Coordinates of C-alpha atoms in Angstrom, one line a residue:
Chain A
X601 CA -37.2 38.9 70.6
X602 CA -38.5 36.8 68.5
X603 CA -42.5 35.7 68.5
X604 CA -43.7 32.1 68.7
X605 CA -47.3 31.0 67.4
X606 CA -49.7 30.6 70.1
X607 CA -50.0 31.4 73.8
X608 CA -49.2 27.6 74.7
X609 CA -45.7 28.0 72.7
X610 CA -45.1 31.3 73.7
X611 CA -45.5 29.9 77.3
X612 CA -43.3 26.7 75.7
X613 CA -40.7 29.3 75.1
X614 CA -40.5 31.0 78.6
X615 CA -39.2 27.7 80.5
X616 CA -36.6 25.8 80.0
X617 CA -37.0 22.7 77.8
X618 CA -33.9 20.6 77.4
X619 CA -32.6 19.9 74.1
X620 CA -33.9 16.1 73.9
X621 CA -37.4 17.2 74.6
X622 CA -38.0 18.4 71.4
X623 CA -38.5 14.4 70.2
X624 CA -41.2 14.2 72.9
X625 CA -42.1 11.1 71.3
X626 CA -45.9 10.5 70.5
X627 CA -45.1 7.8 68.4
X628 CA -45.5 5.6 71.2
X629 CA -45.9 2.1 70.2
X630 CA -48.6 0.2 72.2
X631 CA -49.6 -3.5 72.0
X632 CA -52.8 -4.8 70.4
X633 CA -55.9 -4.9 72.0
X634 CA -57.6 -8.2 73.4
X635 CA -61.1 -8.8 72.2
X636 CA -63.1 -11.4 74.2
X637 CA -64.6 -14.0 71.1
X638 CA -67.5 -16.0 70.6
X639 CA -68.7 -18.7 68.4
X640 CA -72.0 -19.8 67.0
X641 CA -70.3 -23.7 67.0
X642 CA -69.7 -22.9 71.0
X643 CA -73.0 -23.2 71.8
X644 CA -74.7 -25.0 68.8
X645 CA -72.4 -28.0 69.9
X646 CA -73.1 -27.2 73.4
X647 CA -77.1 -27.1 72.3
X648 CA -77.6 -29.2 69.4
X649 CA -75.0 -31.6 69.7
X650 CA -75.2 -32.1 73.0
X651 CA -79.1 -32.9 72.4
X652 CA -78.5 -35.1 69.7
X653 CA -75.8 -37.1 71.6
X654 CA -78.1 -37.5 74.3
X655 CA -80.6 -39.0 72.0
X656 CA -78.4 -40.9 69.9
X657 CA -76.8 -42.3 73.1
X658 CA -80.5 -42.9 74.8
X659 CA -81.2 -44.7 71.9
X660 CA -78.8 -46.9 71.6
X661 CA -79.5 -47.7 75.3
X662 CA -82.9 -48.2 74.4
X663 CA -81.9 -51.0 71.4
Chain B
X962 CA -88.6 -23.7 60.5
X963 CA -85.8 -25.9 60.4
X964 CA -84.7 -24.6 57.0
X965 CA -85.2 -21.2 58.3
X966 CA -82.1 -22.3 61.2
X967 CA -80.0 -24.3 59.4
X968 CA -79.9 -21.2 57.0
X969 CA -79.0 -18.8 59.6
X970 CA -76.6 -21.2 60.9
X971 CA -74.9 -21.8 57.9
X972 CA -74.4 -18.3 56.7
X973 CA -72.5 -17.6 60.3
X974 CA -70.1 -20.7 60.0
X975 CA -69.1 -18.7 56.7
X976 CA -69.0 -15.6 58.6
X977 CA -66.8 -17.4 61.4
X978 CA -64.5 -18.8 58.6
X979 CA -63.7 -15.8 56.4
X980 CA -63.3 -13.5 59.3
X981 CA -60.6 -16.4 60.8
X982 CA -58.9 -16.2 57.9
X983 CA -58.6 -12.4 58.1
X984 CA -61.4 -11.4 55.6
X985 CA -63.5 -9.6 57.6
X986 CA -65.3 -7.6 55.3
X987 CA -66.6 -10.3 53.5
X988 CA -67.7 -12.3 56.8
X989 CA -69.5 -8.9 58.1
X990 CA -72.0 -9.7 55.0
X991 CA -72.3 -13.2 55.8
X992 CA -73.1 -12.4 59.8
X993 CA -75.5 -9.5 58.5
X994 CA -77.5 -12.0 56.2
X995 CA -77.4 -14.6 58.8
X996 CA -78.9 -11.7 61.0
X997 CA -81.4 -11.1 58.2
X998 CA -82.8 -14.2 58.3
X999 CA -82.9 -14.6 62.1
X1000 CA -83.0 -17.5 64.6
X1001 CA -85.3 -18.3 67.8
X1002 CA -81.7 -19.5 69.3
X1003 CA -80.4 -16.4 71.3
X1004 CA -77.6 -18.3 72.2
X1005 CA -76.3 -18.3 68.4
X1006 CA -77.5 -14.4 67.6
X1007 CA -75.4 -13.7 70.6
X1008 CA -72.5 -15.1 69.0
X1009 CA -73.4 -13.2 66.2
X1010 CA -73.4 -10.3 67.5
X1011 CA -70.5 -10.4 69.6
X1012 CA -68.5 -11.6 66.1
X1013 CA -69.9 -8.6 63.7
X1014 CA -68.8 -6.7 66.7
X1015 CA -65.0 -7.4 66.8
X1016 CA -65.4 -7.5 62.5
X1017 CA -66.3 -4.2 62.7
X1018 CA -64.0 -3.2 65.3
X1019 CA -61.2 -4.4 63.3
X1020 CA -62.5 -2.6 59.9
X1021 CA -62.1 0.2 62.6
X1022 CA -66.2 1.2 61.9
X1023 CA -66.5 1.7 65.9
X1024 CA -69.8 3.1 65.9
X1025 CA -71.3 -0.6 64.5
X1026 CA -69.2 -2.5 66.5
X1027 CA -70.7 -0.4 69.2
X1028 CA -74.2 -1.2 68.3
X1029 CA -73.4 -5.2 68.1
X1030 CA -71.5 -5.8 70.9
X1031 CA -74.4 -3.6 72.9
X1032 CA -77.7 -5.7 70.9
X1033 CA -74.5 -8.5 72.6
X1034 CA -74.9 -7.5 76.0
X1035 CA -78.8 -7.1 76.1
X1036 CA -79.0 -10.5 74.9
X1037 CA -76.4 -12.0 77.3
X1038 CA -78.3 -10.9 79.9
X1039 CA -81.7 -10.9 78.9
X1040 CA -80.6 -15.0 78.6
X1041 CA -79.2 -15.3 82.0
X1042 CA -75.5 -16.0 80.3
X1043 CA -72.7 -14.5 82.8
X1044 CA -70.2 -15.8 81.0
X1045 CA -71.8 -14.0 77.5
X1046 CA -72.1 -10.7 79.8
X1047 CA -69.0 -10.4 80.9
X1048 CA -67.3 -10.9 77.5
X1049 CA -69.9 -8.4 76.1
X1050 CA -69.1 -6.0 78.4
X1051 CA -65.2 -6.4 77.9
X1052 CA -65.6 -5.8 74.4
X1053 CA -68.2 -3.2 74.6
X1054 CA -65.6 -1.6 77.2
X1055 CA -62.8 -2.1 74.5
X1056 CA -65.0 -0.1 71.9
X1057 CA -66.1 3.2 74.3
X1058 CA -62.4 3.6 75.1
X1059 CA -61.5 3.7 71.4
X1060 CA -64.2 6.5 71.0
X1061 CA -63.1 8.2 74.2
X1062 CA -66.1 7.3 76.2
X1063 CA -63.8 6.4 79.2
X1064 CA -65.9 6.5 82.3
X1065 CA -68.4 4.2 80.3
X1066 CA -65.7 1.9 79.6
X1067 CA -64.3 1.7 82.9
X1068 CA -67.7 0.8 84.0
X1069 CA -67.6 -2.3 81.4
X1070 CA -64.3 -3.1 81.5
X1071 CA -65.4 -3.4 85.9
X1072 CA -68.4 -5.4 85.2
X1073 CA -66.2 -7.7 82.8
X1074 CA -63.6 -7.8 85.5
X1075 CA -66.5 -8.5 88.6
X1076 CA -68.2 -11.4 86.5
X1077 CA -64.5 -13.2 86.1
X1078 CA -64.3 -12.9 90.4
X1079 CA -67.6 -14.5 90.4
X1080 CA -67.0 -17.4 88.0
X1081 CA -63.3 -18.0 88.9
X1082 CA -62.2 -17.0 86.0
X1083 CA -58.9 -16.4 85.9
X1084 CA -57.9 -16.0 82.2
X1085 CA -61.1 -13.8 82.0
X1086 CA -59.6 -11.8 85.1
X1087 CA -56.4 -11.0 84.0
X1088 CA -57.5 -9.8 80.7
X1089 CA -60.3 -7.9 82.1
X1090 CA -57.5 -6.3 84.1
X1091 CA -55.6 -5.6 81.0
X1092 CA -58.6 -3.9 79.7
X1093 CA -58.8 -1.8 82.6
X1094 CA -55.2 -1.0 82.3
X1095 CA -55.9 0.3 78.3
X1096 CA -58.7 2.7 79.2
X1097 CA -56.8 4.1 82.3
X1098 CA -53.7 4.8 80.0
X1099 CA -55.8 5.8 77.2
X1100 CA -57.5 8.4 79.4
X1101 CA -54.3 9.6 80.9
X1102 CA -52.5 10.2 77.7
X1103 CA -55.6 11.7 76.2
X1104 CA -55.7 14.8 78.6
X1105 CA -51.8 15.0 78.5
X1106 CA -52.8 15.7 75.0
X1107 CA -55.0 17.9 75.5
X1108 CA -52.3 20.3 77.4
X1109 CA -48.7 20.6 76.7
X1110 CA -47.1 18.3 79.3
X1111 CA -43.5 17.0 79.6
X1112 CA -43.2 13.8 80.9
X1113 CA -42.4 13.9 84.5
X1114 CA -44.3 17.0 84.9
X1115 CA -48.1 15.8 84.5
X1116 CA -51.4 17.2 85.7
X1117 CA -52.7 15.3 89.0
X1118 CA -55.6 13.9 87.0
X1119 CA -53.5 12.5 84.6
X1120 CA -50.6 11.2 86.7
X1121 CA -53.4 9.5 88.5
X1122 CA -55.0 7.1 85.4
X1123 CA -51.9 6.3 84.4
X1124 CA -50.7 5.3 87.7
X1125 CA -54.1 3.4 87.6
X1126 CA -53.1 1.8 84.4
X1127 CA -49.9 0.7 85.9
X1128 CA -51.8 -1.3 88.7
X1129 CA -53.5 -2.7 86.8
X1130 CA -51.2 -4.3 84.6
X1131 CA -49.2 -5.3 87.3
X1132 CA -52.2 -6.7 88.7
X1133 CA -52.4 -8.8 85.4
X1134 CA -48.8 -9.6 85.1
X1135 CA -49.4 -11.6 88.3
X1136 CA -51.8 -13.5 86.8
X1137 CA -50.4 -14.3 83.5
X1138 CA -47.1 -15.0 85.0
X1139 CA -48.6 -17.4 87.6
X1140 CA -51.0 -18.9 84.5
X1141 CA -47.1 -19.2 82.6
X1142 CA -49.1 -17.2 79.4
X1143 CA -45.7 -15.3 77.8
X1144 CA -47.6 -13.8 74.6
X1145 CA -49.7 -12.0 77.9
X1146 CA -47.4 -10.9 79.7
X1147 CA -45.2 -9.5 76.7
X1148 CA -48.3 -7.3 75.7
X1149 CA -48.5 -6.2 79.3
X1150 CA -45.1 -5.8 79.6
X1151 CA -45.2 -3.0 76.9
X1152 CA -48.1 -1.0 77.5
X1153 CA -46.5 -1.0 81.2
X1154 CA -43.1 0.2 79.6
X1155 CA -45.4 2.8 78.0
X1156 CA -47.1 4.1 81.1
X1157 CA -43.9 4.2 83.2
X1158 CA -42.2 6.3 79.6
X1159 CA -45.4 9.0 80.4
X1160 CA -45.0 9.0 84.3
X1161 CA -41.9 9.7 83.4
X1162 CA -40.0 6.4 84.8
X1163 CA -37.7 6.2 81.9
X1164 CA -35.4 3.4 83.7
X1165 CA -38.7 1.7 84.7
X1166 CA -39.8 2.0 80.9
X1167 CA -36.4 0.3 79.9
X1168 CA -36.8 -2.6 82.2
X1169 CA -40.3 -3.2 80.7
X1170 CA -39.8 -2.8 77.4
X1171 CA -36.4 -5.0 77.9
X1172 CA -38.2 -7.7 78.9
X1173 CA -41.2 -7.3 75.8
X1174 CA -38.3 -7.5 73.6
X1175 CA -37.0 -10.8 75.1
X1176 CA -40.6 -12.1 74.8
X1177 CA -41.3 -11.1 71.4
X1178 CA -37.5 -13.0 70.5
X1179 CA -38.9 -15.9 72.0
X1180 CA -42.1 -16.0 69.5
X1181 CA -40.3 -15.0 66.6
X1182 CA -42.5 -11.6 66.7
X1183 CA -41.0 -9.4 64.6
X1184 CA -43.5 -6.6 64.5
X1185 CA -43.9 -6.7 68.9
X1186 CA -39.9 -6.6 68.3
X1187 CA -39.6 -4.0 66.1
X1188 CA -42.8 -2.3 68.5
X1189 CA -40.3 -3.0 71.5
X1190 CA -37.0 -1.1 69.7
X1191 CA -39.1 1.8 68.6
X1192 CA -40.1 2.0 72.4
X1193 CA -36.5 1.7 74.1
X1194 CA -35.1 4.3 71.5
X1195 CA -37.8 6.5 72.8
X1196 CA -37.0 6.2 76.6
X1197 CA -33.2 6.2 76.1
X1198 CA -33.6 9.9 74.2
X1199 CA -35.5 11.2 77.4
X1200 CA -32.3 9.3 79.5
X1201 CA -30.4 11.2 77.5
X1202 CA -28.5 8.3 76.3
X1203 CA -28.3 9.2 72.5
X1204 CA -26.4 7.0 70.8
X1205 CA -27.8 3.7 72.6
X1206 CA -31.7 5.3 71.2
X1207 CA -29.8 5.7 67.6
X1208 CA -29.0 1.9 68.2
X1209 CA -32.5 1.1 69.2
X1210 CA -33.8 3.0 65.8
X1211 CA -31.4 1.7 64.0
X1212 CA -32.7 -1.9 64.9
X1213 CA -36.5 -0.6 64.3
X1214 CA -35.4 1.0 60.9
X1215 CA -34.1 -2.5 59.5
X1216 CA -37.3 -4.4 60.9
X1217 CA -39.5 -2.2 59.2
X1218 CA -37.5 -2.9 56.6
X1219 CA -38.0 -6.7 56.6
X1220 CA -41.6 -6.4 57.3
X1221 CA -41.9 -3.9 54.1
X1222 CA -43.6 -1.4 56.2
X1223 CA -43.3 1.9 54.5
X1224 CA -45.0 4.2 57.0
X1225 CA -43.0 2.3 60.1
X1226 CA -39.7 3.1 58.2
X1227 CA -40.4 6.7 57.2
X1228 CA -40.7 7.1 61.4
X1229 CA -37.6 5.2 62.2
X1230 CA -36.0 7.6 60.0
X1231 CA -37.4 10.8 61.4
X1232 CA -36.6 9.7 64.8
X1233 CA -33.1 8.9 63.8
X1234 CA -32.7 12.2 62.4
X1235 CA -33.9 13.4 65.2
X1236 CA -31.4 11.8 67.3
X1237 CA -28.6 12.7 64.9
X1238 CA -29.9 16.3 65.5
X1239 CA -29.4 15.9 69.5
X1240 CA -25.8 14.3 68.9
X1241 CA -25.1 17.2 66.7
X1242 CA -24.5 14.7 63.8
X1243 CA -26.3 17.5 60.8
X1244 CA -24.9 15.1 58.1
X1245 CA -26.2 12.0 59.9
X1246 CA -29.5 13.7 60.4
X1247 CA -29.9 14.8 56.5
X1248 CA -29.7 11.5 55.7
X1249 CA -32.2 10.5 57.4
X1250 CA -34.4 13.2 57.2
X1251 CA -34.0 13.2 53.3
X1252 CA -34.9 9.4 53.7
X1253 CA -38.2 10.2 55.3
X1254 CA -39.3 13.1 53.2
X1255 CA -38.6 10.6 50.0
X1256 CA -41.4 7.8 52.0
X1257 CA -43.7 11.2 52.8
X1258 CA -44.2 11.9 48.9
X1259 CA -44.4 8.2 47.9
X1260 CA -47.1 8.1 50.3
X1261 CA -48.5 11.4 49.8
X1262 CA -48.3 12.1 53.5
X1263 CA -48.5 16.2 53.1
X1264 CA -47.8 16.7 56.9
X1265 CA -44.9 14.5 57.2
X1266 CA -43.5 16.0 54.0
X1267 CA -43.9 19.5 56.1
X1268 CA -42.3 17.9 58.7
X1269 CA -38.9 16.9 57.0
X1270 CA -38.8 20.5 54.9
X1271 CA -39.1 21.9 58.6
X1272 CA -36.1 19.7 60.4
X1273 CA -34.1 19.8 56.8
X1274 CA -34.1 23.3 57.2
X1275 CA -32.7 23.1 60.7
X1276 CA -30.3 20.9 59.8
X1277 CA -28.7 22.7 57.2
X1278 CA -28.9 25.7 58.9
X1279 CA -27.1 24.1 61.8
X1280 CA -24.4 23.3 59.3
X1281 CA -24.4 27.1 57.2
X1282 CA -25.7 25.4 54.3
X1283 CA -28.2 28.8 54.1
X1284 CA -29.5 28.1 50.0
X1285 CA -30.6 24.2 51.2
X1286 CA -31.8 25.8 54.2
X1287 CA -33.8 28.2 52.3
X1288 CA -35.1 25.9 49.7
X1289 CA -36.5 23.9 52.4
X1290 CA -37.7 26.3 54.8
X1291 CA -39.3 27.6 51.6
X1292 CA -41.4 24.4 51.0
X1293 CA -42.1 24.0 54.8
X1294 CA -43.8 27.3 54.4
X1295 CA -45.8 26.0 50.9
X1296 CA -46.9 23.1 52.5
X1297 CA -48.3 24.5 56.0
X1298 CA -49.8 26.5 53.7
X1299 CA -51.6 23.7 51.7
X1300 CA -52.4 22.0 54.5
X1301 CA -53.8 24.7 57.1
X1302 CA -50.8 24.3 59.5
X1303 CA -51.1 28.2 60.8
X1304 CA -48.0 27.5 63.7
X1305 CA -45.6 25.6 61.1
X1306 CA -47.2 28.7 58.6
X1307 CA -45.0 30.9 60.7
X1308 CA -42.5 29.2 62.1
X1309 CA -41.8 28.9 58.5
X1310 CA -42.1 32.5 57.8
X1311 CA -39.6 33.3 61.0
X1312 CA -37.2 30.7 59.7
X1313 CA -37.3 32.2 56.1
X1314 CA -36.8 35.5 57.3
X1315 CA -33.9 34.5 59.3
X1316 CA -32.1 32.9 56.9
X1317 CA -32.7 35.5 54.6
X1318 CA -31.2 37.9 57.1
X1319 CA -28.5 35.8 56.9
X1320 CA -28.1 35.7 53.5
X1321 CA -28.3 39.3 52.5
X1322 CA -26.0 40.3 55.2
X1323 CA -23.1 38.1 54.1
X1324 CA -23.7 39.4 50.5
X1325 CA -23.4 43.0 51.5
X1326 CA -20.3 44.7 51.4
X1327 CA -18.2 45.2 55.1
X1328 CA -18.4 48.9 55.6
X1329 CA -22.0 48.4 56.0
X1330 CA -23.1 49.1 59.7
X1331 CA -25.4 46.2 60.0
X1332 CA -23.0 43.6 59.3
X1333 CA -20.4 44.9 61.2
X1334 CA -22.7 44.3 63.9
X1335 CA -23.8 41.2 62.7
X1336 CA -20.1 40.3 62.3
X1337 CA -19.9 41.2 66.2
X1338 CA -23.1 38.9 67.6
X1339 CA -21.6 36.5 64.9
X1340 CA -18.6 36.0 66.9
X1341 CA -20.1 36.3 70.5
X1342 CA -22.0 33.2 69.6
X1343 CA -19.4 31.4 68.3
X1344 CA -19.9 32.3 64.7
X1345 CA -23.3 30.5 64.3
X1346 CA -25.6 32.2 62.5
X1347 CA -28.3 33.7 64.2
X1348 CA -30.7 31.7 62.3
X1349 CA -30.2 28.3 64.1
X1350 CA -31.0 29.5 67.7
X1351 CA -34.7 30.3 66.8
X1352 CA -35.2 27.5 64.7
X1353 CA -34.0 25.1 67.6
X1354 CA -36.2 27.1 69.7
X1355 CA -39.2 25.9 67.3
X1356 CA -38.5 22.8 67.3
X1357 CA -40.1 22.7 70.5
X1358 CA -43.7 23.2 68.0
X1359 CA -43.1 19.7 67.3
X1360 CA -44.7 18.1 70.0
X1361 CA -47.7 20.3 69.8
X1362 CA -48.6 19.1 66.1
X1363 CA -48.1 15.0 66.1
X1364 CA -51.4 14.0 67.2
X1365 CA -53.1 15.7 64.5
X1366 CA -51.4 13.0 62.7
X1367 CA -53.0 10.0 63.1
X1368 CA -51.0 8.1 60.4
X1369 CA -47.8 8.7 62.0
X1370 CA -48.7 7.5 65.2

């Protein structure tokens, strides 16, 4: 009897939905996402460091 | 030179520091100066990169974080770093499902997941897999949206991403169960409880989601707590188990509290009026609905305020309260009007001329025709007015307007 806006609710209308549909929740909580990190101290210890341990320590071997 | 580096160096150990300590807007400028003064070590731009990247993917700029974590991959590989490729794919895979590039991102997110088999990586594995288990869901529920699905009764293409997502974090569950990492496996544990709730495997979703709760109790989580109450109050509505969702919201509603979360709380309400509405509780559910619409102005939040006008009306219908009904049906219709909501325009107008059917016929006198016959259909349906049915019946609107809210999501 009554109209509904839109084909997709008028189509809504012709089936049955029960009652606790009309909460179809969209609100869905979902968990963070998980970003893979870097860091400039990763490698400048892994670079750097590690050269200037090697020639601190090579050093010291040499004295 | 060495000036030059240390320069370079330095302003990205600031960048590092104030984006650790949550300021990222403030490290993006130090990574963008470091940027501007450059470095011959690929290595450390790399790591720049990859860091503006996730800055800007936390300000939520996704088109810049694209652009870093891509100058990120280049570099990883022009440099022959598998280890750098396979994060910079994972993140790059992470940004092209946020901006619904999904076929890309599975392709990142696979790469990401292939370079972890190679090196034996096993923390890198499982959270490639959970990766892959974000775009697949992401993709699923993004066509659902695009139709008008019910849970339960899903499109082939989308049943099968989501199923997709479900493997794969199962697959990563394995892994982060056998690695004994709990804060992993609660986050898969509730995006699983979420894919199940959209296949439509409500118990499924409750067992999930059960077990999130337990491992957010254990960290002293609040907000993955409150995320997993929110979550079980959703599945037990679609169990049809009313009351125990009102209990779940109930529990949602007083941790958004504690956390001083505004926008959290003004949903807790709505879906407890909501649920009040299903357990044909109308005073219950004006409570609540009035307590959302007061957070909706405070926050300026135009649709939501539609929103609660719309149910308000319902609910006071539902109880022959026809002036409030009117009143509020009355601002539901000013409001879809202010905002360009054309459907809530004329469920509005249906709902006003209903109830002012109503209204006019119980103020005529009884020798008129019309509400004799009124008076007839009145008591066939059990002396509801005729008002309610149709509104009910629009209620069913609702699910076709949410994801033009962002904020309420």
């Amino acid at each position: 009897s009554q109209p509904l806006a839109g084909g997709q609710a008028a189509e809504l209308q012709s089936k049955v939905v029960p009652s606790k549909q009309i909460i179809h929740s969209d609100n869905m909580e979902m968990e963070p996402e998980t970003m893979e990190t870097k860091s400039v101290t990763d490698y400048f210890s892994k670079l750097h460091m590690g050269s200037l341990v090697y020639s601190c320590t090579s050093k010291r071997k040499n004295k | 030179r060495c000036r030059m580096e240390a320069s370079c160096l330095e302003l990205a150990l600031e960048g590092e520091r104030l984006c650790k300590a949550g300021d990222c807007r403030a490290g993006v400028s130090f990574f963008e100066a470091a940027v501007q003064v450059g470095t011959e070590d690929l290595r450390t731009l790399s790591a720049i990169y990859s860091q503006l990247g996730n800055a800007y993917f936390y300000l939520h700029e996704y088109a810049k974080a694209l652009e870093y974590h891509h100058h990120d991959l280049t570099l990883a590989r022009t440099i022959g770093d598998l280890l750098g490729e396979a994060k910079a794919s994972g993140n790059l895979g992470n940004t092209l499902k946020v901006l619904g590039n999904f076929e890309e991102a599975i392709v990142c997110c696979q790469r990401h997941l292939d370079i972890s088999r190679e090196l034996n990586d096993k923390v890198g594995e499982a959270r490639a897999l959970y990766n892959l288990g974000n775009v697949y869901h992401s993709k699923g529920k993004n066509v659902a949206n695009a139709g008008t699905h019910d849970p339960g009764e899903l499109p082939d293409d989308v049943k099968n991403a989501l199923q997709k997502a479900a493997k794969y974090y199962e697959e990563n569950l394995s892994i982060v169960t056998e690695l004994g990492d709990r804060a992993a496996q609660g986050r898969a544990f509730g995006n699983l409880g979420n894919t199940h709730y959209l296949l439509g495997n409500f118990r499924s979703a409750v067992l999930a989601h059960e077990q999130r709760l337990l491992i957010a109790k254990e960290f002293g989580d609040r907000s993955a707590e409150r995320r997993a109450y929110s979550n079980l109050g959703n599945a037990y509505i679609f169990l049809g188990e009313f009351e125990t969702a009102a209990e779940y919201y109930k529990r949602t509603l007083q941790l958004a509290r504690q956390l001083m979360d505004r926008a959290v709380e003004a949903q807790a309400c709505y879906s407890l009026g909501n649920t009040y509405t299903l357990l044909q509780d109308y005073e219950k559910a004006i409570d609540y609905h009035l307590k959302h619409l007061v957070i909706a102005q405070e926050l300026h939040d135009k649709i939501g305020e539609g929103r609660a006008c719309w149910s308000l009306g319902n609910a006071y219908t539902a109880l022959g309260n026809h002036d409030q009904a009117i009143h509020f049906a009355g601002r539901h219709l000013e409001i879809s009007r202010e905002v360009g909501d054309r459907s809530g325009e004329l469920t509005a107008r249906l709902n006003l001329s209903d109830l002012q059917m109503v209204l006019g016929l119980s103020y005529s006198t009884n020798n008129s025709m019309m509400a004799e016959s009124q008076a007839v259909e009145n008591s066939l349906n059990g002396g509801r007015p005729r008002g309610r049915r149709y509104s009910m019946e629009n209620m069913e609107l609702m699910k076709l307007t949410p994801e033009k809210v962002p904020n309420w999501n």
